[in-house]
Structure formats: C-alpha cells, structure tokens
Amino acid sequence: GALSVVADPDAYAPSSVLPLIVDSPFPNNTTTINMDSSDEKVTLVSKEHEKFSVAVAVASMSKIVETTIADNDDDDDDDTTQEIPLPNVPGTVLAKVIEYCTHYQTEPMTEIKTPLKSSKIEDMVQAWYAEFVRVEQGMLFELVTAANFMDIKPLLDLTCLAVAVMIKGKSAEELRKIFNISEVVTPEEQAQIREENKWCIQPDQQQNQNQE
C-alpha cells in the first residue's frame, strides 16, 4: 500500500504516524521518579520496568492511562498506588512525555490549527513547547510513537508538527534517508498520499495541485 509519509512537505496531518521508528535499547532499572507533589498518584512503568510516580491529573492526559485508572477504580477498592505498564515506551522517552504533560497543567499548549500558516513552530505554539521538540531526530520519532501509543493528542500534534517542519523542503531522496525508506514512492502513491492529506494543504497549494 501507499506509504503514510506526507511527501508534500507543506502538507501536515496531526494524526499521521511515522512509518519507521528506531527502537533504541536503554539500561534496565526500577528507579521511581516523583514528578508532582499532589496526593493522588499513579505509577507508570516503562519498557525497561523503570517506575515513574506521577500525579493522576498529569498521567490522565493519556487516554489509555485515564481509561485504565477508571476501569481499576470500578474494580478495586484498596488504596495501593496503581501501576500501569507501558511496554512500548522506553524510560527516557516516558520521562519526556511526563515533562510535557506536567508543564501542560500550568500552561496548556495552544491548539495547532491546520492548514499551517507558518513554517516556524514558535509561531504556532508557546516558546516552551517549541523548545521541547528541539531534540535529536531519534528522540522526536520516539515521542511521536509514544504520543500515539499513549493517545495524547496535543503531544502527537506537536511532534508531528515538528516532523513536518523538519522535512519541509526536503527532496524525495532526503525523505527516504530520514525515514529509512528503501523503496521508491510511485507517482500513484504520491497522488494517494496527497488525496489522504488534502484537508491540511493550504488553499493556494491545493489550487496548484489541481492545475497539475
């Protein structure tokens, strides 16, 4: 089937998921990290079984965490801190996700509107969030995957925006290297990608494509 990479660098779909994420190994540990001082906590457990004690309000930005907490509240009446395994999320990535969700509590991120009107992240979200995604490529891709797996829409939108900005102006060959794609994207696949993402292309770009 067609690749999910948006070949047009000016097209952007917040719900897009990158086709390839490098799964980097991290050291095993079980260190507990307290990210908040509120009383109600939940423990998030990373891929390597590292434990993060997080305020429920922060952790609940993740829809799968929120649903798990609600389900367990219905089934369990004891006061033990609930542990929620996140086997697809490495510890270093989970720490960044928690950092994002914690900051969001005091400064909610501006909603990212599409089609994009700027190629600068700082023009679309607050300075803290623009700085948050200034990370190396591997970490950015891991954050996209974690945000998608944990179902954190604002973080998914932000990281996909960062990827869109990163690939803006890149050639097809450069995109293949970035995403480690070996096969050539056919014109038919490019047309399908554009069709799937036409809602997020700026109107002038849409007109240009229709004239081609």
XYZ file of N, CA and C in Angstrom:
636
model
N 0.828 -1.192 0.000
C 0.000 0.000 0.000
C 0.861 1.238 0.000
N 0.219 2.417 -0.077
C 0.971 3.664 -0.109
C 1.587 3.941 1.244
N 2.741 4.571 1.240
C 3.405 4.936 2.476
C 2.618 6.024 3.174
N 2.723 6.086 4.507
C 1.988 7.088 5.250
C 2.758 8.393 5.382
N 3.970 8.461 4.832
C 4.742 9.697 4.881
C 4.102 10.722 3.968
N 3.941 11.955 4.451
C 3.397 13.015 3.621
C 4.512 13.533 2.731
N 4.453 13.222 1.430
C 5.526 13.575 0.521
C 5.592 15.070 0.288
N 4.427 15.752 0.278
C 4.412 17.195 0.128
C 4.837 17.810 1.454
N 5.997 18.482 1.519
C 6.498 18.987 2.802
C 5.615 20.051 3.415
N 4.717 20.680 2.634
C 3.831 21.700 3.177
C 2.512 21.120 3.655
N 2.324 19.818 3.447
C 1.114 19.162 3.937
C 1.384 18.620 5.327
N 0.361 18.650 6.186
C 0.569 18.218 7.571
C -0.717 17.637 8.119
N -0.664 16.410 8.570
C -1.812 15.785 9.214
C -1.437 15.454 10.644
N -2.090 16.096 11.656
C -1.717 15.848 13.050
C -1.795 14.390 13.451
N -2.690 13.627 12.826
C -2.864 12.237 13.232
C -1.927 11.281 12.509
N -1.052 11.810 11.639
C -0.137 10.931 10.909
C 0.832 10.258 11.868
N 1.185 9.029 11.560
C 2.169 8.303 12.357
C 3.328 7.938 11.454
N 4.547 8.167 11.934
C 5.714 7.905 11.112
C 5.838 6.422 10.802
N 6.334 6.072 9.611
C 6.356 4.677 9.176
C 7.425 3.837 9.843
N 8.454 4.460 10.391
C 9.541 3.678 10.968
C 10.101 4.405 12.166
N 10.176 3.743 13.295
C 10.749 4.317 14.497
C 11.877 3.414 14.961
N 13.027 4.002 15.237
C 14.163 3.227 15.717
C 13.933 2.880 17.172
N 13.971 1.614 17.488
C 13.736 1.143 18.853
C 15.074 1.015 19.558
N 15.470 2.066 20.283
C 16.787 2.081 20.912
C 16.741 1.403 22.273
N 17.726 0.565 22.588
C 17.757 -0.094 23.896
C 18.190 0.872 24.990
N 17.644 0.703 26.186
C 18.020 1.532 27.315
C 18.346 0.624 28.499
N 19.167 1.093 29.447
C 19.545 0.270 30.603
C 18.330 -0.082 31.453
N 18.389 -1.237 32.062
C 17.321 -1.703 32.942
C 17.460 -1.069 34.320
N 16.375 -0.553 34.866
C 16.392 -0.106 36.258
C 14.966 0.038 36.739
N 14.802 0.237 38.041
C 13.469 0.379 38.612
C 13.402 1.626 39.480
N 14.098 2.675 39.080
C 14.111 3.921 39.835
C 12.743 4.578 39.784
N 12.252 4.996 40.929
C 10.988 5.715 40.985
C 11.269 7.207 40.961
N 10.588 7.918 40.064
C 10.791 9.350 39.920
C 9.489 10.058 40.247
N 9.523 10.959 41.222
C 8.339 11.716 41.590
C 8.299 13.009 40.788
N 7.237 13.201 39.998
C 7.137 14.367 39.131
C 6.178 15.421 39.689
N 5.447 15.115 40.753
C 4.437 16.044 41.242
C 4.227 15.796 42.729
N 3.776 16.814 43.459
C 3.647 16.683 44.906
C 2.214 16.421 45.356
N 1.265 16.321 44.438
C -0.116 16.082 44.829
C -0.269 14.689 45.421
N -1.360 14.488 46.167
C -1.532 13.249 46.917
C -1.866 12.057 46.032
N -2.724 12.261 45.050
C -3.203 11.139 44.250
C -2.202 10.815 43.149
N -1.649 9.613 43.215
C -0.583 9.220 42.289
C -0.949 7.945 41.535
N -0.269 7.777 40.419
C -0.301 6.526 39.681
C 1.134 6.259 39.251
N 1.503 4.997 39.154
C 2.862 4.649 38.747
C 2.857 4.156 37.309
N 3.590 4.856 36.453
C 3.747 4.443 35.062
C 5.025 3.633 34.945
N 4.945 2.492 34.289
C 6.081 1.575 34.203
C 6.545 1.503 32.750
N 7.804 1.843 32.534
C 8.345 1.907 31.177
C 8.684 0.524 30.634
N 9.146 0.517 29.417
C 9.560 -0.711 28.734
C 10.600 -1.488 29.532
N 11.513 -0.749 30.193
C 12.579 -1.410 30.953
C 12.214 -1.598 32.422
N 10.930 -1.410 32.753
C 10.407 -1.573 34.115
C 10.862 -0.460 35.046
N 11.245 0.673 34.497
C 11.520 1.856 35.314
C 10.181 2.446 35.734
N 10.083 2.846 37.004
C 8.806 3.307 37.538
C 8.808 4.826 37.742
N 7.729 5.457 37.297
C 7.562 6.900 37.422
C 6.286 7.166 38.214
N 6.430 7.760 39.393
C 5.271 8.107 40.211
C 4.770 9.482 39.767
N 3.552 9.512 39.243
C 3.039 10.713 38.575
C 1.659 11.062 39.123
N 1.376 12.351 39.228
C 0.039 12.787 39.632
C -0.991 12.259 38.641
N -2.117 11.809 39.165
C -3.164 11.258 38.304
C -3.610 12.282 37.261
N -3.702 13.547 37.661
C -4.128 14.592 36.721
C -3.172 14.713 35.550
N -1.882 14.531 35.819
C -0.867 14.599 34.763
C -0.948 13.357 33.878
N -0.954 12.188 34.513
C -0.960 10.929 33.761
C -2.220 10.772 32.923
N -3.321 11.361 33.379
C -4.603 11.189 32.688
C -4.694 11.965 31.381
N -3.668 12.741 31.041
C -3.633 13.323 29.697
C -3.563 12.216 28.654
N -3.031 11.066 29.066
C -3.030 9.885 28.204
C -4.385 9.205 28.317
N -5.069 9.048 27.193
C -6.397 8.448 27.225
C -6.354 6.988 27.671
N -5.284 6.257 27.305
C -5.233 4.856 27.736
C -4.976 4.767 29.236
N -4.192 5.710 29.776
C -3.975 5.739 31.225
C -5.268 6.131 31.929
N -5.940 7.146 31.419
C -7.198 7.602 32.010
C -8.227 6.472 32.041
N -8.342 5.739 30.946
C -9.296 4.628 30.870
C -8.923 3.514 31.837
N -7.622 3.213 31.922
C -7.161 2.158 32.830
C -7.441 2.519 34.276
N -7.199 3.785 34.641
C -7.467 4.240 36.005
C -8.957 4.110 36.319
N -9.793 4.532 35.388
C -11.247 4.468 35.594
C -11.720 3.028 35.744
N -11.185 2.141 34.910
C -11.571 0.729 34.989
C -11.157 0.123 36.318
N -9.950 0.442 36.776
C -9.455 -0.121 38.033
C -10.180 0.467 39.235
N -10.601 1.732 39.140
C -11.366 2.332 40.233
C -12.692 1.606 40.426
N -13.244 1.112 39.325
C -14.507 0.373 39.408
C -14.316 -1.012 40.014
N -13.128 -1.589 39.812
C -12.890 -2.978 40.208
C -12.166 -3.128 41.539
N -11.524 -2.066 42.021
C -10.611 -2.205 43.158
C -10.872 -1.105 44.170
N -11.059 -1.492 45.422
C -11.358 -0.517 46.470
C -10.170 -0.236 47.383
N -9.019 -0.890 47.167
C -7.902 -0.662 48.089
C -7.192 0.641 47.737
N -6.282 1.064 48.630
C -5.607 2.354 48.494
C -4.202 2.230 47.918
N -3.828 1.078 47.413
C -2.485 0.914 46.860
C -2.340 1.723 45.573
N -1.124 2.226 45.358
C -0.854 3.001 44.151
C -0.911 2.090 42.937
N -1.684 2.487 41.987
C -1.875 1.672 40.787
C -0.658 1.751 39.868
N -0.247 0.605 39.332
C 0.843 0.566 38.362
C 0.271 0.282 36.977
N 0.689 1.082 36.009
C 0.212 0.919 34.634
C 1.408 0.670 33.726
N 1.534 -0.533 33.173
C 2.671 -0.841 32.296
C 2.506 -0.190 30.926
N 3.601 0.359 30.433
C 3.643 0.949 29.088
C 4.799 0.289 28.341
N 4.615 -0.952 27.910
C 5.716 -1.761 27.375
C 6.308 -1.243 26.074
N 5.626 -0.324 25.405
C 6.145 0.214 24.146
C 6.917 1.516 24.325
N 7.030 1.996 25.564
C 7.622 3.319 25.789
C 8.900 3.200 26.621
N 10.075 3.489 26.027
C 11.336 3.468 26.785
C 11.333 4.520 27.890
N 12.128 4.282 28.925
C 12.152 5.169 30.082
C 12.524 6.605 29.767
N 13.545 6.811 28.927
C 13.960 8.177 28.608
C 12.862 8.919 27.854
N 12.115 8.195 27.052
C 11.016 8.800 26.299
C 9.847 9.093 27.237
N 9.536 8.158 28.129
C 8.443 8.355 29.078
C 8.716 9.564 29.967
N 9.975 9.763 30.354
C 10.333 10.931 31.164
C 10.009 12.227 30.421
N 10.276 12.259 29.116
C 9.958 13.440 28.307
C 8.445 13.626 28.177
N 7.727 12.531 28.009
C 6.268 12.605 27.920
C 5.692 13.189 29.211
N 6.198 12.726 30.347
C 5.728 13.223 31.640
C 6.076 14.701 31.800
N 7.269 15.090 31.341
C 7.664 16.500 31.383
C 6.650 17.359 30.618
N 6.261 16.885 29.441
C 5.279 17.605 28.619
C 3.938 17.714 29.351
N 3.442 16.588 29.831
C 2.126 16.568 30.471
C 2.103 17.396 31.752
N 3.224 17.411 32.472
C 3.322 18.207 33.697
C 3.261 19.690 33.375
N 4.025 20.122 32.374
C 4.016 21.540 32.000
C 2.646 21.958 31.481
N 1.983 21.062 30.788
C 0.670 21.355 30.196
C -0.350 21.758 31.259
N -0.169 21.270 32.499
C -1.121 21.575 33.574
C -1.125 23.057 33.920
N 0.025 23.718 33.801
C 0.122 25.135 34.154
C 0.083 26.051 32.935
N 0.425 25.520 31.767
C 0.385 26.305 30.526
C -0.106 25.410 29.390
N -1.418 25.266 29.253
C -1.933 24.420 28.166
C -1.425 24.901 26.810
N -1.051 23.950 25.972
C -0.499 24.299 24.664
C -1.585 24.856 23.748
N -1.231 25.891 23.009
C -2.136 26.433 22.004
C -2.472 25.348 20.983
N -3.742 25.231 20.639
C -4.140 24.222 19.657
C -3.499 24.527 18.306
N -2.953 23.504 17.678
C -2.304 23.665 16.378
C -3.370 23.607 15.294
N -3.484 24.690 14.553
C -4.503 24.790 13.514
C -3.944 24.329 12.174
N -4.785 23.697 11.383
C -4.405 23.320 10.025
C -5.422 23.903 9.049
N -4.969 24.273 7.828
C -3.593 24.139 7.343
C -2.653 25.116 8.048
N -1.384 24.742 8.100
C -0.391 25.557 8.780
C -0.173 26.863 8.031
N 0.001 27.939 8.797
C 0.219 29.251 8.195
C 1.669 29.710 8.325
N 2.506 28.894 8.945
C 3.906 29.260 9.142
C 4.748 27.999 9.156
N 6.024 28.162 8.849
C 6.947 27.028 8.922
C 7.772 27.076 10.203
N 7.438 27.997 11.104
C 8.147 28.127 12.376
C 7.256 27.638 13.510
N 7.775 26.690 14.270
C 6.987 26.119 15.366
C 6.610 27.187 16.379
N 7.539 28.109 16.662
C 7.285 29.140 17.675
C 6.176 30.108 17.262
N 5.813 30.120 15.988
C 4.688 30.954 15.547
C 3.347 30.293 15.830
N 3.368 29.006 16.168
C 2.116 28.259 16.328
C 1.852 27.785 17.748
N 2.906 27.650 18.552
C 2.742 27.252 19.953
C 3.655 28.117 20.819
N 3.461 28.035 22.130
C 4.270 28.827 23.041
C 5.740 28.395 23.000
N 6.603 29.301 23.480
C 8.056 29.098 23.400
C 8.497 27.802 24.074
N 7.891 27.458 25.217
C 8.313 26.242 25.934
C 8.110 25.017 25.059
N 6.999 24.955 24.364
C 6.688 23.787 23.534
C 7.573 23.731 22.294
N 7.881 24.903 21.733
C 8.795 24.937 20.587
C 10.168 24.413 20.992
N 10.601 24.768 22.193
C 11.899 24.299 22.687
C 11.844 22.811 23.020
N 10.707 22.333 23.503
C 10.556 20.933 23.911
C 10.853 19.974 22.768
N 10.456 20.334 21.551
C 10.656 19.426 20.414
C 11.958 19.696 19.662
N 12.825 20.527 20.227
C 14.159 20.689 19.644
C 15.052 19.585 20.205
N 14.815 18.392 19.734
C 15.551 17.211 20.193
C 16.116 16.504 18.969
N 17.018 15.557 19.201
C 17.586 14.824 18.068
C 16.508 13.957 17.406
N 16.746 13.635 16.151
C 15.718 13.008 15.315
C 15.164 11.718 15.912
N 16.045 10.873 16.446
C 15.596 9.606 17.016
C 14.622 9.807 18.164
N 14.920 10.768 19.052
C 14.023 11.056 20.171
C 12.696 11.612 19.678
N 12.739 12.468 18.668
C 11.499 13.027 18.131
C 10.591 11.923 17.599
N 11.172 10.986 16.848
C 10.377 9.883 16.318
C 9.822 9.012 17.450
N 10.632 8.805 18.492
C 10.162 8.013 19.642
C 9.002 8.720 20.340
N 9.068 10.052 20.416
C 7.988 10.812 21.047
C 6.697 10.725 20.235
N 6.819 10.732 18.910
C 5.634 10.554 18.064
C 4.975 9.210 18.370
N 5.788 8.167 18.417
C 5.266 6.826 18.677
C 4.637 6.726 20.066
N 5.316 7.306 21.079
C 4.790 7.266 22.446
C 3.474 8.028 22.550
N 3.410 9.205 21.929
C 2.183 10.006 21.972
C 1.033 9.274 21.298
N 1.340 8.570 20.221
C 0.311 7.802 19.521
C -0.133 6.603 20.355
N 0.826 5.860 20.903
C 0.515 4.680 21.713
C -0.272 5.059 22.968
N 0.151 6.151 23.638
C -0.496 6.567 24.880
C -1.755 7.401 24.625
N -1.987 7.756 23.379
C -3.155 8.549 22.987
C -3.165 9.896 23.712
N -2.135 10.694 23.426
C -2.031 12.057 23.957
C -2.066 12.990 22.752
N -3.243 13.440 22.379
C -3.405 14.165 21.118
C -2.572 15.444 21.035
N -2.548 16.316 22.054
C -1.743 17.537 21.917
C -0.263 17.239 21.669
N 0.271 16.223 22.345
C 1.675 15.858 22.141
C 1.876 15.258 20.758
N 0.928 14.463 20.294
C 1.033 13.901 18.948
C 1.005 15.011 17.902
N 0.118 15.989 18.095
C 0.059 17.114 17.163
C 1.378 17.882 17.142
N 1.941 18.132 18.320
C 3.186 18.898 18.411
C 4.342 18.164 17.757
N 4.481 16.880 18.041
C 5.614 16.135 17.486
C 5.466 15.933 15.983
N 4.244 15.722 15.515
C 4.040 15.621 14.065
C 4.315 16.957 13.386
N 3.963 18.053 14.049
C 4.296 19.377 13.527
C 5.804 19.530 13.399
N 6.538 19.099 14.423
C 8.000 19.200 14.389
C 8.581 18.388 13.238
N 8.003 17.216 12.985
C 8.461 16.401 11.856
C 8.149 17.104 10.540
N 6.950 17.687 10.439
C 6.572 18.392 9.214
C 7.530 19.536 8.919
N 7.911 20.273 9.959
C 8.870 21.369 9.790
C 10.239 20.822 9.400
N 10.616 19.699 9.996
C 11.922 19.095 9.716
C 12.043 18.663 8.260
N 10.969 18.149 7.679
C 11.056 17.621 6.316
C 10.707 18.663 5.254
N 10.313 19.855 5.700
C 9.930 20.898 4.731
C 11.087 21.198 3.784
N 10.806 21.172 2.502
C 11.816 21.496 1.504
C 12.764 20.370 1.161
N 12.593 19.208 1.796
C 13.483 18.079 1.534
C 13.071 17.380 0.230
N 14.062 16.864 -0.462
C 13.798 16.102 -1.681
C 13.289 14.711 -1.324
N 12.776 14.000 -2.332
C 12.299 12.635 -2.102
C 13.426 11.752 -1.583
N 14.631 11.935 -2.118
C 15.772 11.131 -1.676
C 16.125 11.438 -0.228
N 16.089 12.716 0.153
C 16.373 13.094 1.543
C 15.318 12.528 2.484
N 14.064 12.523 2.042
C 12.995 11.955 2.869
C 13.179 10.458 3.065
N 13.604 9.771 2.020
C 13.842 8.326 2.143
C 14.938 8.050 3.165
N 15.962 8.901 3.196
C 17.044 8.716 4.166
C 16.561 9.003 5.581
N 15.786 10.075 5.734
C 15.282 10.439 7.058
C 14.437 9.319 7.649
N 13.556 8.746 6.828
C 12.625 7.731 7.317
C 13.096 6.310 7.046
N 14.324 6.194 6.522
C 14.903 4.876 6.264
C 13.999 4.046 5.357
N 13.547 4.670 4.280
C 12.675 4.003 3.311
C 13.519 3.588 2.121
N 13.489 2.320 1.792
C 14.322 1.823 0.701
C 13.610 1.892 -0.640
N 12.302 1.659 -0.645
C 11.598 1.592 -1.918
C 11.273 2.990 -2.441
N 11.080 3.077 -3.729
C 10.738 4.334 -4.381
C 9.228 4.545 -4.294
N 8.825 5.768 -3.965
C 7.408 6.098 -3.920
C 6.940 6.414 -5.333
N 5.975 5.662 -5.827
C 5.494 5.838 -7.199
C 4.616 7.085 -7.291
N 4.425 7.622 -8.512
C 3.513 8.768 -8.677
C 2.108 8.470 -8.171
N 1.652 7.229 -8.363
C 0.321 6.850 -7.887
C 0.240 6.923 -6.364
N 1.317 6.450 -5.694
C 1.343 6.508 -4.232
C 1.414 7.952 -3.750
N 2.201 8.791 -4.451
C 2.270 10.200 -4.084
C 0.896 10.852 -4.219
N 0.165 10.515 -5.295
C -1.175 11.070 -5.501
C -2.120 10.631 -4.390
N -1.994 9.364 -3.967
C -2.849 8.861 -2.892
C -2.538 9.567 -1.583
N -1.252 9.797 -1.315
C -0.849 10.497 -0.089
C -1.426 11.904 -0.079
N -1.316 12.593 -1.228
C -1.866 13.951 -1.310
C -3.378 13.943 -1.085
N -4.060 12.955 -1.673
C -5.512 12.861 -1.525
C -5.898 12.639 -0.071
N -5.151 11.781 0.624
C -5.453 11.472 2.022
C -5.209 12.665 2.930
N -4.329 13.577 2.503
C -3.955 14.708 3.348
C -4.381 16.054 2.770
N -5.299 16.041 1.778
C -5.642 17.287 1.096
C -6.323 18.285 2.023
N -6.960 17.783 3.080
C -7.647 18.679 4.014
C -6.701 19.620 4.736
N -5.409 19.239 4.810
C -4.472 20.049 5.589
C -3.531 20.853 4.708
N -3.748 20.835 3.390
C -2.905 21.608 2.492
C -3.485 23.003 2.354
N -2.612 24.008 2.356
C -3.074 25.374 2.248
C -3.806 25.566 0.923
N -4.827 26.449 0.887
C -5.662 26.601 -0.305
C -4.890 26.891 -1.581
N -3.848 27.739 -1.521
C -3.103 28.053 -2.729
C -2.357 26.836 -3.247
N -1.893 25.984 -2.327
C -1.214 24.753 -2.728
C -2.216 23.783 -3.351
N -3.441 23.746 -2.789
C -4.491 22.879 -3.322
C -4.801 23.265 -4.762
N -4.877 24.582 -5.020
C -5.177 25.048 -6.364
C -4.069 24.675 -7.339
N -2.820 24.825 -6.887
C -1.689 24.480 -7.743
C -1.703 23.007 -8.110
N -2.046 22.145 -7.140
C -2.075 20.710 -7.396
C -3.196 20.365 -8.377
N -4.330 21.071 -8.252
C -5.454 20.795 -9.140
C -5.150 21.184 -10.587
N -4.204 22.127 -10.741
C -3.848 22.575 -12.076
C -2.811 21.688 -12.738
N -2.173 20.800 -11.933
C -1.114 19.946 -12.467
C -1.694 18.865 -13.370
